[in-house]
């Protein structure tokens, strides 16, 4: 993929060869083949949103509740669904695509139409990635960015989540990359504009908002230089670049006004949909974060308590839990449904929403302090990555799909220094592996496994080929081998979980452990993601050379 040869022998005309067009065509062929494959309930979610925005006046979009799949994305996404609904052909309408019903009844015409809308919307991603390549400052940087952007364009995460499971994340991340490249080019107003647009499409990106806020505040709105010739009052007044701040404020407020003002009569219902605090800490399938490990330990302690009588005294003394709950097998099976009132943990102390918020806030603030002191583009991407890590690892009711919030920004800087590669490899390997349980049908099993494996092998070697190796780089062979060994151990995880799936209908005892595979996936992936976070934190706080734009 990456081109060999001395940089001095490359003339400017050859740089134009770094185009994602062929990659887009190849990926398009695969996505078209997957159109009639498995899709999750998210497919009916978006079908219902098409119907709501098409059939009802705007004032009812956030109050309609015929289906359980109520509209719960910000207004720009609702407008987007309305635009798509205007292009629904008659044959698709007759198929039930635009029916407001409790449960959608549809066939291939609707499936084809909605699949095509995902593919078309992903053009935003390819245009944004191509812009990153085209605006890179040198041939060597274009080469690196080509590998990085190609890995994003072909991401197994997008293939699994968008083109099999069914969502529109490709377009969302395209807007994010428009924001990030605007920041790199010091187009700060555009950076603020694109991120505001993104938040009005999907509010999960609030996890990344602290990094964007601090970066724009420090780079565009503040002037921390101190003129000794002027009095203190004038210096304090000049700390704020008023013209820049006003322009940025007008842009951001303008975007949100366009999004939300049409819903001024139903704003309470709208915000109630966007922030449903009635959900529990985890899903039935734990996202691979700190709470997956916490939940795993709780489940292990339950078995220790039930199987080893001598342990009961010590466990009761240490954790002071209600032992009568452990006698209810049905309750044990439903301990992580994520519904208010359910018991989340039986032996370990309960985790509150306030605690998850404080932990997330603490680790995000720690990442933002260096960004405030050194507001470079690379430091900005590093801080955004760590904000994504903190939200994913410590957040409340985290979706496993949110791992892309960490993976995608980090990809833009991984070529900056070879020391970033172990943390990145561990992140993408375990992050994408954690998405496998989303697709559980036999036909798509082979696609997700083979595609992800080939993607990892191809880009593992290409990243190694183009990543900058600093002169003072110390040996990291041991770390690389540990990381690679852990990633290879996923073959064992995949083998065990596949055998359990194949044999569970033959052996009745396996039916008692219906969530065992999910626990194995989430625990394995959580260890990898947490380890990756530790490595990234060390580099972010200790190795300043990685984050200096001038080197």
Coordinates of C-alpha atoms in Angstrom, one line a residue:
X1 CA 0.0 0.0 0.0
X2 CA 2.7 2.5 1.0
X3 CA 5.1 3.4 -1.8
X4 CA 8.9 2.7 -1.5
X5 CA 11.8 4.8 -2.7
X6 CA 13.7 7.9 -1.6
X7 CA 11.6 10.9 -1.1
X8 CA 14.0 13.1 -3.1
X9 CA 13.2 11.1 -6.3
X10 CA 9.5 11.9 -6.1
X11 CA 8.2 14.7 -8.2
X12 CA 5.1 16.7 -7.3
X13 CA 2.9 15.0 -10.0
X14 CA 3.4 11.6 -8.4
X15 CA 1.9 12.8 -5.1
X16 CA -1.5 12.9 -6.7
X17 CA -1.5 9.1 -6.7
X18 CA -2.5 9.1 -3.0
X19 CA -6.2 8.9 -3.7
X20 CA -8.8 6.9 -1.8
X21 CA -11.0 6.5 -4.9
X22 CA -10.0 2.9 -5.6
X23 CA -10.4 2.0 -1.9
X24 CA -13.9 3.4 -2.0
X25 CA -14.8 1.4 -5.1
X26 CA -13.4 -1.9 -3.5
X27 CA -15.2 -1.3 -0.3
X28 CA -18.4 -0.4 -2.2
X29 CA -18.4 -3.8 -3.8
X30 CA -18.2 -5.6 -0.4
X31 CA -20.9 -3.4 1.1
X32 CA -23.3 -4.1 -1.8
X33 CA -22.8 -7.9 -1.2
X34 CA -23.8 -7.4 2.4
X35 CA -27.0 -5.6 1.7
X36 CA -29.3 -8.6 2.1
X37 CA -27.4 -10.0 5.1
X38 CA -28.2 -9.7 8.8
X39 CA -29.4 -6.4 10.3
X40 CA -30.2 -5.6 13.9
X41 CA -33.2 -3.8 15.5
X42 CA -31.4 -0.6 14.7
X43 CA -32.7 -1.0 11.1
X44 CA -36.3 -0.7 12.3
X45 CA -35.3 2.2 14.5
X46 CA -34.2 4.2 11.5
X47 CA -37.1 3.0 9.4
X48 CA -39.4 4.3 12.1
X49 CA -37.6 7.6 12.1
X50 CA -38.1 7.9 8.4
X51 CA -41.8 7.4 8.9
X52 CA -42.1 9.8 11.8
X53 CA -40.3 12.7 10.0
X54 CA -42.1 12.0 6.7
X55 CA -45.7 11.6 8.0
X56 CA -45.8 13.9 11.1
X57 CA -45.4 17.7 11.6
X58 CA -42.1 18.7 13.1
X59 CA -43.8 19.5 16.5
X60 CA -44.6 15.8 16.9
X61 CA -41.3 14.3 16.0
X62 CA -40.1 14.1 19.6
X63 CA -43.4 13.2 21.2
X64 CA -44.6 10.3 18.9
X65 CA -44.3 6.9 20.7
X66 CA -46.3 4.4 18.7
X67 CA -43.1 2.3 18.4
X68 CA -40.7 1.7 21.2
X69 CA -38.0 3.0 18.8
X70 CA -38.7 6.7 19.5
X71 CA -36.6 9.4 17.9
X72 CA -33.8 10.1 20.3
X73 CA -31.1 11.8 18.2
X74 CA -30.5 15.5 18.0
X75 CA -32.4 17.7 15.4
X76 CA -29.9 17.6 12.6
X77 CA -30.2 13.8 12.4
X78 CA -34.0 14.2 12.4
X79 CA -33.7 16.6 9.5
X80 CA -31.4 14.1 7.8
X81 CA -34.0 11.4 8.1
X82 CA -36.6 13.8 6.7
X83 CA -34.4 14.5 3.7
X84 CA -33.9 10.7 3.1
X85 CA -37.7 10.2 3.4
X86 CA -38.2 12.5 0.5
X87 CA -36.4 10.1 -1.8
X88 CA -38.2 7.0 -0.8
X89 CA -39.5 5.4 -4.1
X90 CA -43.1 4.3 -4.4
X91 CA -42.2 0.6 -4.4
X92 CA -40.4 1.2 -1.0
X93 CA -43.4 3.1 0.4
X94 CA -45.7 0.3 -0.6
X95 CA -43.3 -2.1 1.2
X96 CA -44.1 -0.5 4.5
X97 CA -41.0 1.7 4.9
X98 CA -43.0 4.8 5.9
X99 CA -45.6 3.2 8.1
X100 CA -45.9 4.4 11.7
X101 CA -46.5 1.1 13.5
X102 CA -45.3 -0.5 16.7
X103 CA -43.2 -3.0 14.8
X104 CA -42.1 -2.6 11.2
X105 CA -43.2 -5.0 8.5
X106 CA -41.0 -4.6 5.5
X107 CA -39.2 -6.6 2.8
X108 CA -36.3 -6.3 0.4
X109 CA -37.2 -3.0 -1.2
X110 CA -36.9 -1.3 2.2
X111 CA -33.7 -3.1 3.0
X112 CA -32.1 -2.1 -0.3
X113 CA -33.2 1.5 0.1
X114 CA -31.9 1.9 3.7
X115 CA -28.7 0.1 2.9
X116 CA -28.0 2.4 0.0
X117 CA -28.6 5.5 2.1
X118 CA -25.8 4.3 4.5
X119 CA -23.5 3.8 1.6
X120 CA -24.2 7.1 0.0
X121 CA -23.9 9.0 3.3
X122 CA -20.5 7.6 3.8
X123 CA -19.2 9.7 0.9
X124 CA -18.8 12.4 3.6
X125 CA -16.2 10.2 5.3
X126 CA -14.2 9.6 2.1
X127 CA -14.2 13.3 1.1
X128 CA -13.0 14.3 4.6
X129 CA -10.2 11.7 4.6
X130 CA -9.1 12.7 1.1
X131 CA -9.0 16.3 2.3
X132 CA -6.6 15.2 5.1
X133 CA -4.3 13.6 2.5
X134 CA -4.5 16.5 0.0
X135 CA -3.7 19.2 2.7
X136 CA -0.7 17.3 4.2
X137 CA 2.4 19.4 4.0
X138 CA 5.0 17.0 2.5
X139 CA 5.3 13.9 0.5
X140 CA 6.3 11.8 3.6
X141 CA 3.3 13.1 5.5
X142 CA 0.9 12.4 2.6
X143 CA 2.3 8.9 2.6
X144 CA 1.6 8.4 6.3
X145 CA -1.8 10.0 6.1
X146 CA -2.7 7.8 3.1
X147 CA -2.1 4.7 5.2
X148 CA -3.9 6.1 8.2
X149 CA -6.9 7.3 6.2
X150 CA -7.1 4.1 4.2
X151 CA -7.3 2.1 7.5
X152 CA -10.2 4.3 8.6
X153 CA -12.0 4.1 5.2
X154 CA -11.8 0.3 5.4
X155 CA -12.4 0.1 9.2
X156 CA -13.9 -3.2 10.4
X157 CA -15.8 -1.2 13.0
X158 CA -17.7 0.7 10.3
X159 CA -18.3 -2.5 8.3
X160 CA -19.7 -4.3 11.3
X161 CA -21.7 -1.4 12.9
X162 CA -22.9 0.4 9.8
X163 CA -23.2 -2.1 6.9
X164 CA -24.2 -5.2 8.9
X165 CA -25.6 -4.1 12.2
X166 CA -27.0 -0.9 10.6
X167 CA -26.2 2.7 11.6
X168 CA -24.8 5.9 10.0
X169 CA -21.5 6.3 11.8
X170 CA -19.5 6.8 8.7
X171 CA -21.1 10.1 7.9
X172 CA -20.7 11.2 11.6
X173 CA -17.0 10.4 11.6
X174 CA -16.6 12.2 8.3
X175 CA -17.9 15.4 10.0
X176 CA -15.5 14.8 12.9
X177 CA -12.6 14.6 10.5
X178 CA -13.6 17.8 8.9
X179 CA -13.4 19.3 12.3
X180 CA -10.0 17.8 13.1
X181 CA -8.4 18.8 9.8
X182 CA -9.8 22.3 10.2
X183 CA -8.0 22.4 13.5
X184 CA -4.7 21.2 11.9
X185 CA -5.0 23.9 9.2
X186 CA -5.7 26.5 12.0
X187 CA -9.2 27.2 10.6
X188 CA -10.6 27.6 14.0
X189 CA -14.0 28.9 13.1
X190 CA -14.5 25.9 10.7
X191 CA -13.3 23.6 13.5
X192 CA -16.0 25.0 15.9
X193 CA -18.6 25.0 13.1
X194 CA -18.1 21.3 12.2
X195 CA -18.0 20.1 15.8
X196 CA -21.2 22.0 16.5
X197 CA -22.9 20.4 13.5
X198 CA -21.6 17.0 14.7
X199 CA -23.1 17.5 18.2
X200 CA -26.4 18.4 16.6
X201 CA -26.3 15.2 14.6
X202 CA -25.3 12.8 17.4
X203 CA -24.8 13.8 21.1
X204 CA -22.5 10.9 21.9
X205 CA -19.7 13.2 20.7
X206 CA -20.2 15.3 23.8
X207 CA -17.5 12.9 25.2
X208 CA -15.0 14.6 23.0
X209 CA -16.3 18.2 23.5
X210 CA -14.0 19.1 26.4
X211 CA -10.9 18.7 24.2
X212 CA -12.4 20.8 21.4
X213 CA -13.5 23.5 23.9
X214 CA -10.1 23.8 25.6
X215 CA -8.2 23.7 22.2
X216 CA -10.3 26.5 20.7
X217 CA -10.3 28.5 23.9
X218 CA -6.5 28.3 24.2
X219 CA -5.6 28.6 20.5
X220 CA -8.2 31.1 19.3
X221 CA -9.9 32.9 22.2
X222 CA -7.1 33.6 24.7
X223 CA -3.9 35.6 24.5
X224 CA -1.7 34.7 27.5
X225 CA 1.2 37.0 26.6
X226 CA 1.9 39.7 29.3
X227 CA 3.1 43.2 28.3
X228 CA 5.0 44.6 31.2
X229 CA 4.7 48.2 29.8
X230 CA 0.9 48.1 30.2
X231 CA -1.0 48.2 33.5
X232 CA -2.6 45.1 35.0
X233 CA -6.1 46.1 34.0
X234 CA -5.2 46.4 30.3
X235 CA -3.3 43.1 30.4
X236 CA -6.2 41.3 32.0
X237 CA -8.5 42.8 29.4
X238 CA -6.3 41.6 26.6
X239 CA -6.2 38.1 27.9
X240 CA -9.3 37.5 25.9
X241 CA -9.2 37.9 22.1
X242 CA -12.7 39.5 22.0
X243 CA -13.2 39.6 18.3
X244 CA -12.2 35.9 17.9
X245 CA -14.4 34.9 20.8
X246 CA -17.4 36.7 19.5
X247 CA -17.0 35.2 16.0
X248 CA -16.7 31.7 17.4
X249 CA -19.6 32.3 19.7
X250 CA -21.8 33.5 16.9
X251 CA -20.9 30.4 14.8
X252 CA -21.6 27.9 17.5
X253 CA -24.7 29.5 18.8
X254 CA -26.0 29.9 15.3
X255 CA -25.6 26.2 14.5
X256 CA -27.4 25.2 17.7
X257 CA -30.2 27.8 17.1
X258 CA -30.8 26.4 13.6
X259 CA -31.0 22.9 15.1
X260 CA -33.1 23.5 18.2
X261 CA -35.2 26.6 17.8
X262 CA -37.8 24.9 15.5
X263 CA -38.5 22.6 18.5
X264 CA -39.0 25.3 21.1
X265 CA -42.5 24.0 22.0
X266 CA -41.2 20.5 22.7
X267 CA -37.7 21.2 24.1
X268 CA -38.4 19.3 27.4
X269 CA -39.5 16.2 25.5
X270 CA -36.5 16.5 23.1
X271 CA -33.9 16.7 25.9
X272 CA -35.7 14.0 27.8
X273 CA -35.2 11.7 24.7
X274 CA -31.5 12.8 24.3
X275 CA -30.6 12.1 27.9
X276 CA -32.6 9.2 29.3
X277 CA -31.0 8.8 32.8
X278 CA -33.2 5.9 33.6
X279 CA -30.8 3.4 32.1
X280 CA -28.4 1.4 34.2
X281 CA -24.7 1.1 34.4
X282 CA -24.2 -1.6 31.8
X283 CA -25.9 -3.5 29.1
X284 CA -26.6 -7.2 29.2
X285 CA -23.5 -7.3 27.0
X286 CA -20.9 -5.3 28.9
X287 CA -18.9 -2.8 26.9
X288 CA -15.2 -3.6 27.4
X289 CA -14.4 -1.0 30.0
X290 CA -13.7 -0.8 33.8
X291 CA -17.2 -1.9 34.6
X292 CA -16.8 -5.0 32.6
X293 CA -13.9 -6.1 34.8
X294 CA -15.9 -5.0 37.8
X295 CA -18.9 -7.0 36.7
X296 CA -16.7 -10.0 35.9
X297 CA -15.1 -9.9 39.4
X298 CA -18.6 -9.7 40.9
X299 CA -19.7 -12.8 39.0
X300 CA -16.6 -14.7 40.0
X301 CA -17.2 -13.8 43.7
X302 CA -20.8 -15.0 43.4
X303 CA -19.5 -18.4 42.3
X304 CA -16.8 -18.4 45.0
X305 CA -19.5 -17.7 47.6
X306 CA -21.8 -20.4 46.3
X307 CA -19.2 -23.1 45.7
X308 CA -16.7 -22.5 48.6
X309 CA -18.6 -22.3 51.9
X310 CA -15.5 -21.3 53.9
X311 CA -15.3 -18.1 51.8
X312 CA -18.8 -16.8 52.9
X313 CA -17.7 -15.4 56.2
X314 CA -14.9 -13.4 54.7
X315 CA -16.9 -12.1 51.8
X316 CA -19.8 -11.0 54.0
X317 CA -17.4 -9.4 56.4
X318 CA -15.6 -7.4 53.7
X319 CA -18.4 -6.4 51.4
X320 CA -21.5 -6.5 53.7
X321 CA -24.0 -7.6 51.0
X322 CA -27.5 -9.2 51.2
X323 CA -26.7 -12.9 50.9
X324 CA -30.4 -13.8 50.4
X325 CA -30.3 -12.3 46.9
X326 CA -27.8 -15.0 45.9
X327 CA -30.5 -17.7 46.4
X328 CA -32.6 -16.3 43.6
X329 CA -31.3 -17.8 40.3
X330 CA -33.6 -15.8 38.1
X331 CA -32.4 -12.5 39.7
X332 CA -28.8 -13.5 39.1
X333 CA -29.5 -13.9 35.4
X334 CA -31.0 -10.4 35.1
X335 CA -28.4 -8.5 37.2
X336 CA -27.1 -6.4 34.3
X337 CA -30.2 -5.6 32.3
X338 CA -29.6 -1.9 32.7
X339 CA -33.1 -1.0 33.9
X340 CA -33.8 1.2 36.9
X341 CA -34.5 -0.9 40.0
X342 CA -32.5 -3.9 38.9
X343 CA -29.6 -5.1 41.0
X344 CA -26.4 -4.4 39.1
X345 CA -24.0 -6.1 41.6
X346 CA -24.6 -8.7 44.3
X347 CA -21.3 -8.7 46.3
X348 CA -19.3 -5.7 45.2
X349 CA -20.5 -2.2 46.1
X350 CA -23.0 -0.6 43.7
X351 CA -21.6 1.9 41.2
X352 CA -23.6 5.2 41.0
X353 CA -24.0 7.5 38.1
X354 CA -22.4 10.3 40.2
X355 CA -19.2 8.2 40.6
X356 CA -18.9 7.4 36.9
X357 CA -19.3 11.1 36.2
X358 CA -16.7 12.1 38.7
X359 CA -14.2 9.5 37.4
X360 CA -14.8 10.5 33.8
X361 CA -14.4 14.2 34.7
X362 CA -11.2 13.6 36.6
X363 CA -9.4 11.8 33.9
X364 CA -10.6 14.2 31.2
X365 CA -9.3 17.2 33.2
X366 CA -6.0 15.5 33.6
X367 CA -5.8 15.2 29.9
X368 CA -6.9 18.8 29.3
X369 CA -4.2 20.4 31.5
X370 CA -1.3 19.6 29.1
X371 CA -3.5 20.7 26.2
X372 CA -4.2 24.1 27.8
X373 CA -0.4 24.6 28.4
X374 CA 0.6 23.3 24.9
X375 CA -2.3 23.8 22.4
X376 CA -0.7 22.1 19.5
X377 CA -2.6 20.0 17.0
X378 CA -1.0 16.7 18.0
X379 CA -1.6 17.5 21.7
X380 CA -5.2 18.2 20.8
X381 CA -5.7 14.8 19.1
X382 CA -3.9 13.2 22.1
X383 CA -6.2 14.9 24.5
X384 CA -9.3 14.1 22.5
X385 CA -8.2 10.4 22.4
X386 CA -7.8 10.4 26.2
X387 CA -11.2 12.1 26.6
X388 CA -12.6 9.3 24.5
X389 CA -10.8 6.7 26.7
X390 CA -12.1 8.2 29.9
X391 CA -15.7 8.4 28.8
X392 CA -15.5 4.8 27.4
X393 CA -13.8 3.3 30.4
X394 CA -15.6 5.0 33.2
X395 CA -18.9 6.3 31.7
X396 CA -22.5 5.4 32.6
X397 CA -24.3 3.0 30.2
X398 CA -21.6 2.9 27.6
X399 CA -22.3 1.3 24.3
X400 CA -19.6 -1.1 23.0
X401 CA -19.8 0.8 19.7
X402 CA -18.4 3.9 21.4
X403 CA -14.9 2.4 21.1
X404 CA -14.6 4.1 17.7
X405 CA -14.5 7.5 19.6
X406 CA -11.1 6.4 20.9
X407 CA -9.8 4.5 17.9
X408 CA -10.6 7.0 15.1
X409 CA -8.9 10.2 16.5
X410 CA -5.8 8.2 17.6
X411 CA -5.4 6.8 14.1
X412 CA -4.5 10.3 12.8
X413 CA -1.4 10.6 15.0
X414 CA -0.2 7.0 15.3
X415 CA 2.3 7.5 12.4
X416 CA 3.8 10.4 14.4
X417 CA 6.0 8.1 16.5
X418 CA 6.6 4.3 16.6
X419 CA 6.2 4.3 20.4
X420 CA 2.4 4.9 19.8
X421 CA 2.0 1.7 17.8
X422 CA 1.8 -0.9 20.7
X423 CA -1.0 1.1 22.4
X424 CA -2.8 1.6 19.1
X425 CA -2.5 -2.0 18.0
X426 CA -3.9 -3.2 21.3
X427 CA -6.7 -0.7 21.1
X428 CA -7.9 -1.6 17.5
X429 CA -7.5 -5.3 18.0
X430 CA -9.4 -5.5 21.2
X431 CA -11.8 -2.8 20.2
X432 CA -12.9 -4.4 17.0
X433 CA -12.9 -7.9 18.6
X434 CA -15.4 -6.5 21.2
X435 CA -17.8 -5.8 18.3
X436 CA -18.0 -9.4 17.2
X437 CA -21.0 -10.4 19.5
X438 CA -23.1 -7.7 17.7
X439 CA -23.1 -10.0 14.7
X440 CA -24.1 -13.6 15.8
X441 CA -25.5 -15.1 12.6
X442 CA -23.5 -17.8 10.8
X443 CA -23.3 -16.2 7.4
X444 CA -21.8 -13.0 8.7
X445 CA -19.5 -14.7 11.2
X446 CA -17.0 -15.6 8.5
X447 CA -17.2 -12.1 7.0
X448 CA -16.5 -10.3 10.2
X449 CA -13.7 -12.6 11.3
X450 CA -11.8 -12.9 8.0
X451 CA -12.2 -9.2 7.1
X452 CA -11.0 -8.0 10.5
X453 CA -8.1 -10.4 10.5
X454 CA -7.0 -9.3 7.0
X455 CA -7.4 -5.7 7.9
X456 CA -5.3 -6.0 11.0
X457 CA -2.5 -7.9 9.2
X458 CA -2.4 -5.4 6.2
X459 CA -2.3 -2.3 8.3
X460 CA -0.1 -3.7 11.0
X461 CA 2.7 -3.9 8.5
X462 CA 1.9 -0.8 6.7
X463 CA 1.8 1.3 9.8
X464 CA 5.2 -0.2 10.8
X465 CA 6.5 0.8 7.3
X466 CA 5.5 4.4 7.4
X467 CA 5.7 5.3 11.1
X468 CA 8.3 7.8 12.0
X469 CA 11.2 6.4 14.1
X470 CA 12.8 9.1 16.3
X471 CA 16.6 9.2 16.6
X472 CA 16.5 8.8 20.4
X473 CA 14.0 5.8 20.3
X474 CA 14.8 3.2 23.0
X475 CA 14.2 -0.4 22.4
X476 CA 10.5 -1.5 22.9
X477 CA 10.9 -5.1 21.7
X478 CA 9.6 -6.6 24.9
X479 CA 6.5 -4.4 25.0
X480 CA 5.8 -5.2 21.3
X481 CA 6.1 -8.9 22.0
X482 CA 3.8 -8.8 25.0
X483 CA 1.2 -6.8 23.0
X484 CA 1.4 -9.1 20.0
X485 CA 1.2 -12.2 22.2
X486 CA -2.0 -10.8 23.9
X487 CA -3.5 -10.0 20.5
X488 CA -2.7 -13.5 19.2
X489 CA -4.4 -15.0 22.2
X490 CA -7.6 -13.8 20.7
X491 CA -7.5 -16.8 18.4
X492 CA -8.0 -18.9 21.6
X493 CA -10.9 -16.7 22.6
X494 CA -12.5 -17.0 19.2
X495 CA -12.0 -20.8 19.2
X496 CA -13.6 -21.3 22.6
X497 CA -16.6 -19.1 22.0
X498 CA -17.2 -20.6 18.6
X499 CA -17.1 -24.1 20.1
X500 CA -19.6 -23.1 22.8
X501 CA -21.9 -21.7 20.1
X502 CA -21.7 -24.9 18.1
X503 CA -22.2 -27.3 21.0
X504 CA -24.7 -25.4 23.2
X505 CA -27.6 -27.1 21.4
X506 CA -26.1 -30.5 21.9
X507 CA -25.1 -30.3 25.5
X508 CA -27.8 -29.0 27.8
X509 CA -25.3 -27.9 30.5
X510 CA -24.0 -25.1 28.1
X511 CA -27.5 -23.6 27.9
X512 CA -27.1 -22.6 31.6
X513 CA -24.2 -20.3 30.5
X514 CA -26.0 -18.4 27.8
X515 CA -24.0 -15.2 28.5
X516 CA -20.6 -16.9 28.9
X517 CA -19.5 -15.9 25.4
X518 CA -20.4 -12.3 26.0
X519 CA -18.5 -12.3 29.3
X520 CA -15.4 -13.8 27.6
X521 CA -15.4 -11.2 24.8
X522 CA -16.0 -8.2 27.0
X523 CA -13.5 -9.3 29.7
X524 CA -10.8 -10.1 27.2
X525 CA -11.3 -6.9 25.3
X526 CA -11.5 -4.8 28.5
X527 CA -8.1 -5.9 29.6
X528 CA -6.7 -4.9 26.2
X529 CA -8.4 -1.5 26.1
X530 CA -7.4 -0.7 29.7
X531 CA -3.8 -1.7 28.9
X532 CA -3.8 0.4 25.8
X533 CA -5.1 3.4 27.8
X534 CA -2.3 3.0 30.3
X535 CA 0.3 3.0 27.5
X536 CA -1.3 6.1 25.9
X537 CA -1.4 7.9 29.2
X538 CA 2.3 7.3 29.8
X539 CA 3.3 8.6 26.4
X540 CA 0.9 11.6 26.7
X541 CA 2.2 12.8 30.1
X542 CA 5.8 11.8 29.9
X543 CA 7.1 12.0 26.3
X544 CA 6.6 15.6 25.1
X545 CA 8.5 15.1 21.8
X546 CA 5.5 13.2 20.4
X547 CA 3.1 16.2 20.8
X548 CA 5.3 19.0 19.5
X549 CA 4.1 20.1 16.0
X550 CA 7.5 21.5 15.1
X551 CA 9.3 18.2 15.1

